[in-house]
Amino acid sequence: PHVFAAPDDAARTPEQVLAKWDKLKDAEKDIDTAEQDIAAVPAALPALMRARKVQKRAGRHGFTWPDANAAWADVQEELAELREAMDAPQEHEQLAAEYGDALFALTNLGRLLDLEAEQSLTDATGRFAARLAKVERKLLAEGKTMESCSAQELLQAWDAAK
């Protein structure tokens, strides 16, 4: 429709094209509210991908942070709440809820920075595994194993591997 639309109705930017597409798909699916739009996000998606899609759809309805700095403040608030939950004797479910809120806030920050949470986490995991292998090779060359080292020795080897 953005290609064959009347000249005054044509989308001129990629963002306008996507916005028109989203409106057409919503009309096709009979979606009128934010609740319906968010409920249409498949629950079977990987958690980070689903969180990003839910946040994006909430944003389409006006419910989003104005920028990454505001989202960063939310991340800090959620991390503080997680820290508080770690220090307070409470149910495991409450701690898990605060952890989930922190992950959700970080995912939203990534969305506003145009970063993909799934890819960022995959890349970070790869970097961790490569660095850990380097630490282990270094320790083995010194005649040590990771299990035989103290936490301090492991941290020193980790820092040296960076």
mmCIF file with all atom_site columns, C-alpha atoms in Angstrom:
data_model
loop_
_atom_site.group_PDB
_atom_site.id
_atom_site.type_symbol
_atom_site.label_atom_id
_atom_site.label_alt_id
_atom_site.label_comp_id
_atom_site.label_asym_id
_atom_site.label_entity_id
_atom_site.label_seq_id
_atom_site.pdbx_PDB_ins_code
_atom_site.Cartn_x
_atom_site.Cartn_y
_atom_site.Cartn_z
_atom_site.occupancy
_atom_site.B_iso_or_equiv
_atom_site.pdbx_formal_charge
_atom_site.auth_seq_id
_atom_site.auth_comp_id
_atom_site.auth_asym_id
_atom_site.auth_atom_id
_atom_site.pdbx_PDB_model_num
ATOM 1   C CA . PRO A 1 1   ? 0.000  0.000   0.000  1.00 0.00 ? 1   PRO A CA 1
ATOM 2   C CA . HIS A 1 2   ? 2.881  2.443   0.556  1.00 0.00 ? 2   HIS A CA 1
ATOM 3   C CA . VAL A 1 3   ? 3.941  1.933   -3.070 1.00 0.00 ? 3   VAL A CA 1
ATOM 4   C CA . PHE A 1 4   ? 0.523  2.315   -4.695 1.00 0.00 ? 4   PHE A CA 1
ATOM 5   C CA . ALA A 1 5   ? -1.031 4.768   -2.265 1.00 0.00 ? 5   ALA A CA 1
ATOM 6   C CA . ALA A 1 6   ? -2.301 8.137   -3.357 1.00 0.00 ? 6   ALA A CA 1
ATOM 7   C CA . PRO A 1 7   ? 0.583  10.669  -3.399 1.00 0.00 ? 7   PRO A CA 1
ATOM 8   C CA . ASP A 1 8   ? -0.730 12.459  -0.326 1.00 0.00 ? 8   ASP A CA 1
ATOM 9   C CA . ASP A 1 9   ? -1.013 9.144   1.535  1.00 0.00 ? 9   ASP A CA 1
ATOM 10  C CA . ALA A 1 10  ? 2.366  7.679   0.522  1.00 0.00 ? 10  ALA A CA 1
ATOM 11  C CA . ALA A 1 11  ? 4.911  6.799   3.188  1.00 0.00 ? 11  ALA A CA 1
ATOM 12  C CA . ARG A 1 12  ? 8.148  8.679   2.658  1.00 0.00 ? 12  ARG A CA 1
ATOM 13  C CA . THR A 1 13  ? 10.426 7.091   5.263  1.00 0.00 ? 13  THR A CA 1
ATOM 14  C CA . PRO A 1 14  ? 11.046 3.510   6.407  1.00 0.00 ? 14  PRO A CA 1
ATOM 15  C CA . GLU A 1 15  ? 9.468  4.397   9.757  1.00 0.00 ? 15  GLU A CA 1
ATOM 16  C CA . GLN A 1 16  ? 6.310  5.649   8.016  1.00 0.00 ? 16  GLN A CA 1
ATOM 17  C CA . VAL A 1 17  ? 6.179  2.466   5.933  1.00 0.00 ? 17  VAL A CA 1
ATOM 18  C CA . LEU A 1 18  ? 6.394  0.319   9.088  1.00 0.00 ? 18  LEU A CA 1
ATOM 19  C CA . ALA A 1 19  ? 3.790  2.429   10.874 1.00 0.00 ? 19  ALA A CA 1
ATOM 20  C CA . LYS A 1 20  ? 1.371  2.055   7.944  1.00 0.00 ? 20  LYS A CA 1
ATOM 21  C CA . TRP A 1 21  ? 2.084  -1.664  7.800  1.00 0.00 ? 21  TRP A CA 1
ATOM 22  C CA . ASP A 1 22  ? 1.421  -2.051  11.529 1.00 0.00 ? 22  ASP A CA 1
ATOM 23  C CA . LYS A 1 23  ? -1.901 -0.174  11.198 1.00 0.00 ? 23  LYS A CA 1
ATOM 24  C CA . LEU A 1 24  ? -2.966 -2.371  8.287  1.00 0.00 ? 24  LEU A CA 1
ATOM 25  C CA . LYS A 1 25  ? -2.053 -5.560  10.191 1.00 0.00 ? 25  LYS A CA 1
ATOM 26  C CA . ASP A 1 26  ? -3.883 -4.329  13.295 1.00 0.00 ? 26  ASP A CA 1
ATOM 27  C CA . ALA A 1 27  ? -7.012 -3.602  11.240 1.00 0.00 ? 27  ALA A CA 1
ATOM 28  C CA . GLU A 1 28  ? -6.704 -7.019  9.594  1.00 0.00 ? 28  GLU A CA 1
ATOM 29  C CA . LYS A 1 29  ? -6.530 -8.704  13.016 1.00 0.00 ? 29  LYS A CA 1
ATOM 30  C CA . ASP A 1 30  ? -9.237 -6.462  14.498 1.00 0.00 ? 30  ASP A CA 1
ATOM 31  C CA . ILE A 1 31  ? -6.815 -5.004  17.062 1.00 0.00 ? 31  ILE A CA 1
ATOM 32  C CA . ASP A 1 32  ? -8.024 -1.720  18.535 1.00 0.00 ? 32  ASP A CA 1
ATOM 33  C CA . THR A 1 33  ? -6.384 -1.482  21.963 1.00 0.00 ? 33  THR A CA 1
ATOM 34  C CA . ALA A 1 34  ? -2.920 -1.749  23.473 1.00 0.00 ? 34  ALA A CA 1
ATOM 35  C CA . GLU A 1 35  ? -4.133 -4.742  25.486 1.00 0.00 ? 35  GLU A CA 1
ATOM 36  C CA . GLN A 1 36  ? -5.174 -6.572  22.309 1.00 0.00 ? 36  GLN A CA 1
ATOM 37  C CA . ASP A 1 37  ? -1.955 -5.580  20.544 1.00 0.00 ? 37  ASP A CA 1
ATOM 38  C CA . ILE A 1 38  ? 0.247  -6.877  23.373 1.00 0.00 ? 38  ILE A CA 1
ATOM 39  C CA . ALA A 1 39  ? -1.840 -10.023 23.830 1.00 0.00 ? 39  ALA A CA 1
ATOM 40  C CA . ALA A 1 40  ? -1.152 -10.805 20.150 1.00 0.00 ? 40  ALA A CA 1
ATOM 41  C CA . VAL A 1 41  ? 2.586  -11.173 20.838 1.00 0.00 ? 41  VAL A CA 1
ATOM 42  C CA . PRO A 1 42  ? 3.223  -14.932 20.852 1.00 0.00 ? 42  PRO A CA 1
ATOM 43  C CA . ALA A 1 43  ? 4.023  -16.273 24.320 1.00 0.00 ? 43  ALA A CA 1
ATOM 44  C CA . ALA A 1 44  ? 6.215  -18.955 22.708 1.00 0.00 ? 44  ALA A CA 1
ATOM 45  C CA . LEU A 1 45  ? 8.867  -16.430 21.609 1.00 0.00 ? 45  LEU A CA 1
ATOM 46  C CA . PRO A 1 46  ? 12.203 -16.420 23.437 1.00 0.00 ? 46  PRO A CA 1
ATOM 47  C CA . ALA A 1 47  ? 11.789 -14.238 26.531 1.00 0.00 ? 47  ALA A CA 1
ATOM 48  C CA . LEU A 1 48  ? 14.083 -11.391 25.460 1.00 0.00 ? 48  LEU A CA 1
ATOM 49  C CA . MET A 1 49  ? 12.525 -11.221 22.005 1.00 0.00 ? 49  MET A CA 1
ATOM 50  C CA . ARG A 1 50  ? 9.013  -11.248 23.469 1.00 0.00 ? 50  ARG A CA 1
ATOM 51  C CA . ALA A 1 51  ? 9.898  -8.524  25.978 1.00 0.00 ? 51  ALA A CA 1
ATOM 52  C CA . ARG A 1 52  ? 11.220 -6.306  23.173 1.00 0.00 ? 52  ARG A CA 1
ATOM 53  C CA . LYS A 1 53  ? 8.101  -6.865  21.038 1.00 0.00 ? 53  LYS A CA 1
ATOM 54  C CA . VAL A 1 54  ? 5.792  -6.123  23.982 1.00 0.00 ? 54  VAL A CA 1
ATOM 55  C CA . GLN A 1 55  ? 7.746  -2.935  24.741 1.00 0.00 ? 55  GLN A CA 1
ATOM 56  C CA . LYS A 1 56  ? 7.684  -1.876  21.090 1.00 0.00 ? 56  LYS A CA 1
ATOM 57  C CA . ARG A 1 57  ? 3.932  -2.405  20.886 1.00 0.00 ? 57  ARG A CA 1
ATOM 58  C CA . ALA A 1 58  ? 3.376  -0.504  24.132 1.00 0.00 ? 58  ALA A CA 1
ATOM 59  C CA . GLY A 1 59  ? 5.436  2.285   22.578 1.00 0.00 ? 59  GLY A CA 1
ATOM 60  C CA . ARG A 1 60  ? 3.199  2.326   19.506 1.00 0.00 ? 60  ARG A CA 1
ATOM 61  C CA . HIS A 1 61  ? 0.378  3.203   21.886 1.00 0.00 ? 61  HIS A CA 1
ATOM 62  C CA . GLY A 1 62  ? 2.416  5.977   23.509 1.00 0.00 ? 62  GLY A CA 1
ATOM 63  C CA . PHE A 1 63  ? 3.635  4.031   26.552 1.00 0.00 ? 63  PHE A CA 1
ATOM 64  C CA . THR A 1 64  ? 7.428  4.276   26.346 1.00 0.00 ? 64  THR A CA 1
ATOM 65  C CA . TRP A 1 65  ? 10.332 6.211   27.774 1.00 0.00 ? 65  TRP A CA 1
ATOM 66  C CA . PRO A 1 66  ? 11.104 9.383   25.809 1.00 0.00 ? 66  PRO A CA 1
ATOM 67  C CA . ASP A 1 67  ? 14.726 8.331   25.308 1.00 0.00 ? 67  ASP A CA 1
ATOM 68  C CA . ALA A 1 68  ? 17.494 5.975   26.393 1.00 0.00 ? 68  ALA A CA 1
ATOM 69  C CA . ASN A 1 69  ? 18.511 8.241   29.296 1.00 0.00 ? 69  ASN A CA 1
ATOM 70  C CA . ALA A 1 70  ? 15.073 7.898   30.861 1.00 0.00 ? 70  ALA A CA 1
ATOM 71  C CA . ALA A 1 71  ? 15.233 4.131   30.304 1.00 0.00 ? 71  ALA A CA 1
ATOM 72  C CA . TRP A 1 72  ? 18.683 4.097   31.946 1.00 0.00 ? 72  TRP A CA 1
ATOM 73  C CA . ALA A 1 73  ? 17.202 5.765   35.044 1.00 0.00 ? 73  ALA A CA 1
ATOM 74  C CA . ASP A 1 74  ? 14.581 2.993   35.105 1.00 0.00 ? 74  ASP A CA 1
ATOM 75  C CA . VAL A 1 75  ? 17.328 0.345   34.866 1.00 0.00 ? 75  VAL A CA 1
ATOM 76  C CA . GLN A 1 76  ? 19.103 1.923   37.824 1.00 0.00 ? 76  GLN A CA 1
ATOM 77  C CA . GLU A 1 77  ? 15.871 1.959   39.827 1.00 0.00 ? 77  GLU A CA 1
ATOM 78  C CA . GLU A 1 78  ? 15.158 -1.685  39.015 1.00 0.00 ? 78  GLU A CA 1
ATOM 79  C CA . LEU A 1 79  ? 18.728 -2.700  39.911 1.00 0.00 ? 79  LEU A CA 1
ATOM 80  C CA . ALA A 1 80  ? 18.384 -0.881  43.238 1.00 0.00 ? 80  ALA A CA 1
ATOM 81  C CA . GLU A 1 81  ? 15.165 -2.779  43.914 1.00 0.00 ? 81  GLU A CA 1
ATOM 82  C CA . LEU A 1 82  ? 16.910 -6.042  43.033 1.00 0.00 ? 82  LEU A CA 1
ATOM 83  C CA . ARG A 1 83  ? 19.782 -5.190  45.383 1.00 0.00 ? 83  ARG A CA 1
ATOM 84  C CA . GLU A 1 84  ? 17.283 -4.422  48.136 1.00 0.00 ? 84  GLU A CA 1
ATOM 85  C CA . ALA A 1 85  ? 15.508 -7.735  47.516 1.00 0.00 ? 85  ALA A CA 1
ATOM 86  C CA . MET A 1 86  ? 18.836 -9.573  47.744 1.00 0.00 ? 86  MET A CA 1
ATOM 87  C CA . ASP A 1 87  ? 19.515 -8.019  51.137 1.00 0.00 ? 87  ASP A CA 1
ATOM 88  C CA . ALA A 1 88  ? 16.044 -8.598  52.598 1.00 0.00 ? 88  ALA A CA 1
ATOM 89  C CA . PRO A 1 89  ? 14.863 -11.967 53.822 1.00 0.00 ? 89  PRO A CA 1
ATOM 90  C CA . GLN A 1 90  ? 11.964 -12.805 51.556 1.00 0.00 ? 90  GLN A CA 1
ATOM 91  C CA . GLU A 1 91  ? 10.383 -15.289 49.250 1.00 0.00 ? 91  GLU A CA 1
ATOM 92  C CA . HIS A 1 92  ? 12.342 -16.602 46.300 1.00 0.00 ? 92  HIS A CA 1
ATOM 93  C CA . GLU A 1 93  ? 9.430  -15.517 44.072 1.00 0.00 ? 93  GLU A CA 1
ATOM 94  C CA . GLN A 1 94  ? 9.879  -11.863 45.083 1.00 0.00 ? 94  GLN A CA 1
ATOM 95  C CA . LEU A 1 95  ? 13.585 -12.013 44.302 1.00 0.00 ? 95  LEU A CA 1
ATOM 96  C CA . ALA A 1 96  ? 12.800 -13.636 40.931 1.00 0.00 ? 96  ALA A CA 1
ATOM 97  C CA . ALA A 1 97  ? 10.241 -10.891 40.217 1.00 0.00 ? 97  ALA A CA 1
ATOM 98  C CA . GLU A 1 98  ? 12.789 -8.133  40.905 1.00 0.00 ? 98  GLU A CA 1
ATOM 99  C CA . TYR A 1 99  ? 15.370 -9.925  38.739 1.00 0.00 ? 99  TYR A CA 1
ATOM 100 C CA . GLY A 1 100 ? 12.800 -10.187 35.936 1.00 0.00 ? 100 GLY A CA 1
ATOM 101 C CA . ASP A 1 101 ? 11.970 -6.484  36.261 1.00 0.00 ? 101 ASP A CA 1
ATOM 102 C CA . ALA A 1 102 ? 15.675 -5.630  35.929 1.00 0.00 ? 102 ALA A CA 1
ATOM 103 C CA . LEU A 1 103 ? 16.006 -7.814  32.817 1.00 0.00 ? 103 LEU A CA 1
ATOM 104 C CA . PHE A 1 104 ? 12.872 -6.234  31.344 1.00 0.00 ? 104 PHE A CA 1
ATOM 105 C CA . ALA A 1 105 ? 14.233 -2.727  31.985 1.00 0.00 ? 105 ALA A CA 1
ATOM 106 C CA . LEU A 1 106 ? 17.585 -3.633  30.400 1.00 0.00 ? 106 LEU A CA 1
ATOM 107 C CA . THR A 1 107 ? 15.791 -5.051  27.381 1.00 0.00 ? 107 THR A CA 1
ATOM 108 C CA . ASN A 1 108 ? 13.854 -1.807  27.029 1.00 0.00 ? 108 ASN A CA 1
ATOM 109 C CA . LEU A 1 109 ? 17.073 0.207   27.232 1.00 0.00 ? 109 LEU A CA 1
ATOM 110 C CA . GLY A 1 110 ? 18.527 -1.950  24.478 1.00 0.00 ? 110 GLY A CA 1
ATOM 111 C CA . ARG A 1 111 ? 15.425 -1.378  22.345 1.00 0.00 ? 111 ARG A CA 1
ATOM 112 C CA . LEU A 1 112 ? 15.756 2.382   22.706 1.00 0.00 ? 112 LEU A CA 1
ATOM 113 C CA . LEU A 1 113 ? 19.467 2.136   21.823 1.00 0.00 ? 113 LEU A CA 1
ATOM 114 C CA . ASP A 1 114 ? 18.512 0.000   18.791 1.00 0.00 ? 114 ASP A CA 1
ATOM 115 C CA . LEU A 1 115 ? 20.344 -3.030  20.172 1.00 0.00 ? 115 LEU A CA 1
ATOM 116 C CA . GLU A 1 116 ? 19.049 -6.587  19.929 1.00 0.00 ? 116 GLU A CA 1
ATOM 117 C CA . ALA A 1 117 ? 19.021 -8.226  23.364 1.00 0.00 ? 117 ALA A CA 1
ATOM 118 C CA . GLU A 1 118 ? 19.238 -11.769 21.966 1.00 0.00 ? 118 GLU A CA 1
ATOM 119 C CA . GLN A 1 119 ? 22.270 -10.988 19.815 1.00 0.00 ? 119 GLN A CA 1
ATOM 120 C CA . SER A 1 120 ? 23.949 -8.905  22.520 1.00 0.00 ? 120 SER A CA 1
ATOM 121 C CA . LEU A 1 121 ? 23.562 -11.724 25.047 1.00 0.00 ? 121 LEU A CA 1
ATOM 122 C CA . THR A 1 122 ? 24.743 -14.332 22.520 1.00 0.00 ? 122 THR A CA 1
ATOM 123 C CA . ASP A 1 123 ? 27.837 -12.220 21.792 1.00 0.00 ? 123 ASP A CA 1
ATOM 124 C CA . ALA A 1 124 ? 28.525 -11.639 25.507 1.00 0.00 ? 124 ALA A CA 1
ATOM 125 C CA . THR A 1 125 ? 28.229 -15.360 26.186 1.00 0.00 ? 125 THR A CA 1
ATOM 126 C CA . GLY A 1 126 ? 30.729 -16.065 23.397 1.00 0.00 ? 126 GLY A CA 1
ATOM 127 C CA . ARG A 1 127 ? 33.169 -13.494 24.784 1.00 0.00 ? 127 ARG A CA 1
ATOM 128 C CA . PHE A 1 128 ? 32.803 -14.991 28.265 1.00 0.00 ? 128 PHE A CA 1
ATOM 129 C CA . ALA A 1 129 ? 33.421 -18.542 27.026 1.00 0.00 ? 129 ALA A CA 1
ATOM 130 C CA . ALA A 1 130 ? 36.497 -17.483 25.031 1.00 0.00 ? 130 ALA A CA 1
ATOM 131 C CA . ARG A 1 131 ? 37.941 -15.551 27.978 1.00 0.00 ? 131 ARG A CA 1
ATOM 132 C CA . LEU A 1 132 ? 37.246 -18.412 30.378 1.00 0.00 ? 132 LEU A CA 1
ATOM 133 C CA . ALA A 1 133 ? 39.045 -20.807 28.038 1.00 0.00 ? 133 ALA A CA 1
ATOM 134 C CA . LYS A 1 134 ? 42.015 -18.419 27.990 1.00 0.00 ? 134 LYS A CA 1
ATOM 135 C CA . VAL A 1 135 ? 42.018 -18.311 31.812 1.00 0.00 ? 135 VAL A CA 1
ATOM 136 C CA . GLU A 1 136 ? 41.926 -22.088 32.015 1.00 0.00 ? 136 GLU A CA 1
ATOM 137 C CA . ARG A 1 137 ? 44.760 -22.521 29.478 1.00 0.00 ? 137 ARG A CA 1
ATOM 138 C CA . LYS A 1 138 ? 46.899 -20.047 31.418 1.00 0.00 ? 138 LYS A CA 1
ATOM 139 C CA . LEU A 1 139 ? 46.264 -21.812 34.709 1.00 0.00 ? 139 LEU A CA 1
ATOM 140 C CA . LEU A 1 140 ? 46.917 -25.252 33.199 1.00 0.00 ? 140 LEU A CA 1
ATOM 141 C CA . ALA A 1 141 ? 50.222 -23.948 31.807 1.00 0.00 ? 141 ALA A CA 1
ATOM 142 C CA . GLU A 1 142 ? 51.102 -22.992 35.381 1.00 0.00 ? 142 GLU A CA 1
ATOM 143 C CA . GLY A 1 143 ? 50.188 -26.486 36.591 1.00 0.00 ? 143 GLY A CA 1
ATOM 144 C CA . LYS A 1 144 ? 46.933 -25.369 38.225 1.00 0.00 ? 144 LYS A CA 1
ATOM 145 C CA . THR A 1 145 ? 43.285 -26.104 37.655 1.00 0.00 ? 145 THR A CA 1
ATOM 146 C CA . MET A 1 146 ? 40.438 -23.664 38.019 1.00 0.00 ? 146 MET A CA 1
ATOM 147 C CA . GLU A 1 147 ? 39.012 -25.774 40.820 1.00 0.00 ? 147 GLU A CA 1
ATOM 148 C CA . SER A 1 148 ? 42.290 -25.606 42.771 1.00 0.00 ? 148 SER A CA 1
ATOM 149 C CA . CYS A 1 149 ? 42.460 -21.803 42.655 1.00 0.00 ? 149 CYS A CA 1
ATOM 150 C CA . SER A 1 150 ? 41.007 -19.379 45.144 1.00 0.00 ? 150 SER A CA 1
ATOM 151 C CA . ALA A 1 151 ? 38.411 -16.827 44.057 1.00 0.00 ? 151 ALA A CA 1
ATOM 152 C CA . GLN A 1 152 ? 41.121 -14.140 44.204 1.00 0.00 ? 152 GLN A CA 1
ATOM 153 C CA . GLU A 1 153 ? 43.447 -16.147 41.931 1.00 0.00 ? 153 GLU A CA 1
ATOM 154 C CA . LEU A 1 154 ? 40.638 -16.698 39.464 1.00 0.00 ? 154 LEU A CA 1
ATOM 155 C CA . LEU A 1 155 ? 39.815 -12.985 39.412 1.00 0.00 ? 155 LEU A CA 1
ATOM 156 C CA . GLN A 1 156 ? 43.461 -12.124 38.791 1.00 0.00 ? 156 GLN A CA 1
ATOM 157 C CA . ALA A 1 157 ? 43.643 -14.627 35.931 1.00 0.00 ? 157 ALA A CA 1
ATOM 158 C CA . TRP A 1 158 ? 40.361 -13.239 34.556 1.00 0.00 ? 158 TRP A CA 1
ATOM 159 C CA . ASP A 1 159 ? 41.687 -9.676  34.625 1.00 0.00 ? 159 ASP A CA 1
ATOM 160 C CA . ALA A 1 160 ? 44.921 -10.789 32.962 1.00 0.00 ? 160 ALA A CA 1
ATOM 161 C CA . ALA A 1 161 ? 42.930 -12.489 30.195 1.00 0.00 ? 161 ALA A CA 1
ATOM 162 C CA . LYS A 1 162 ? 41.063 -9.271  29.302 1.00 0.00 ? 162 LYS A CA 1
#
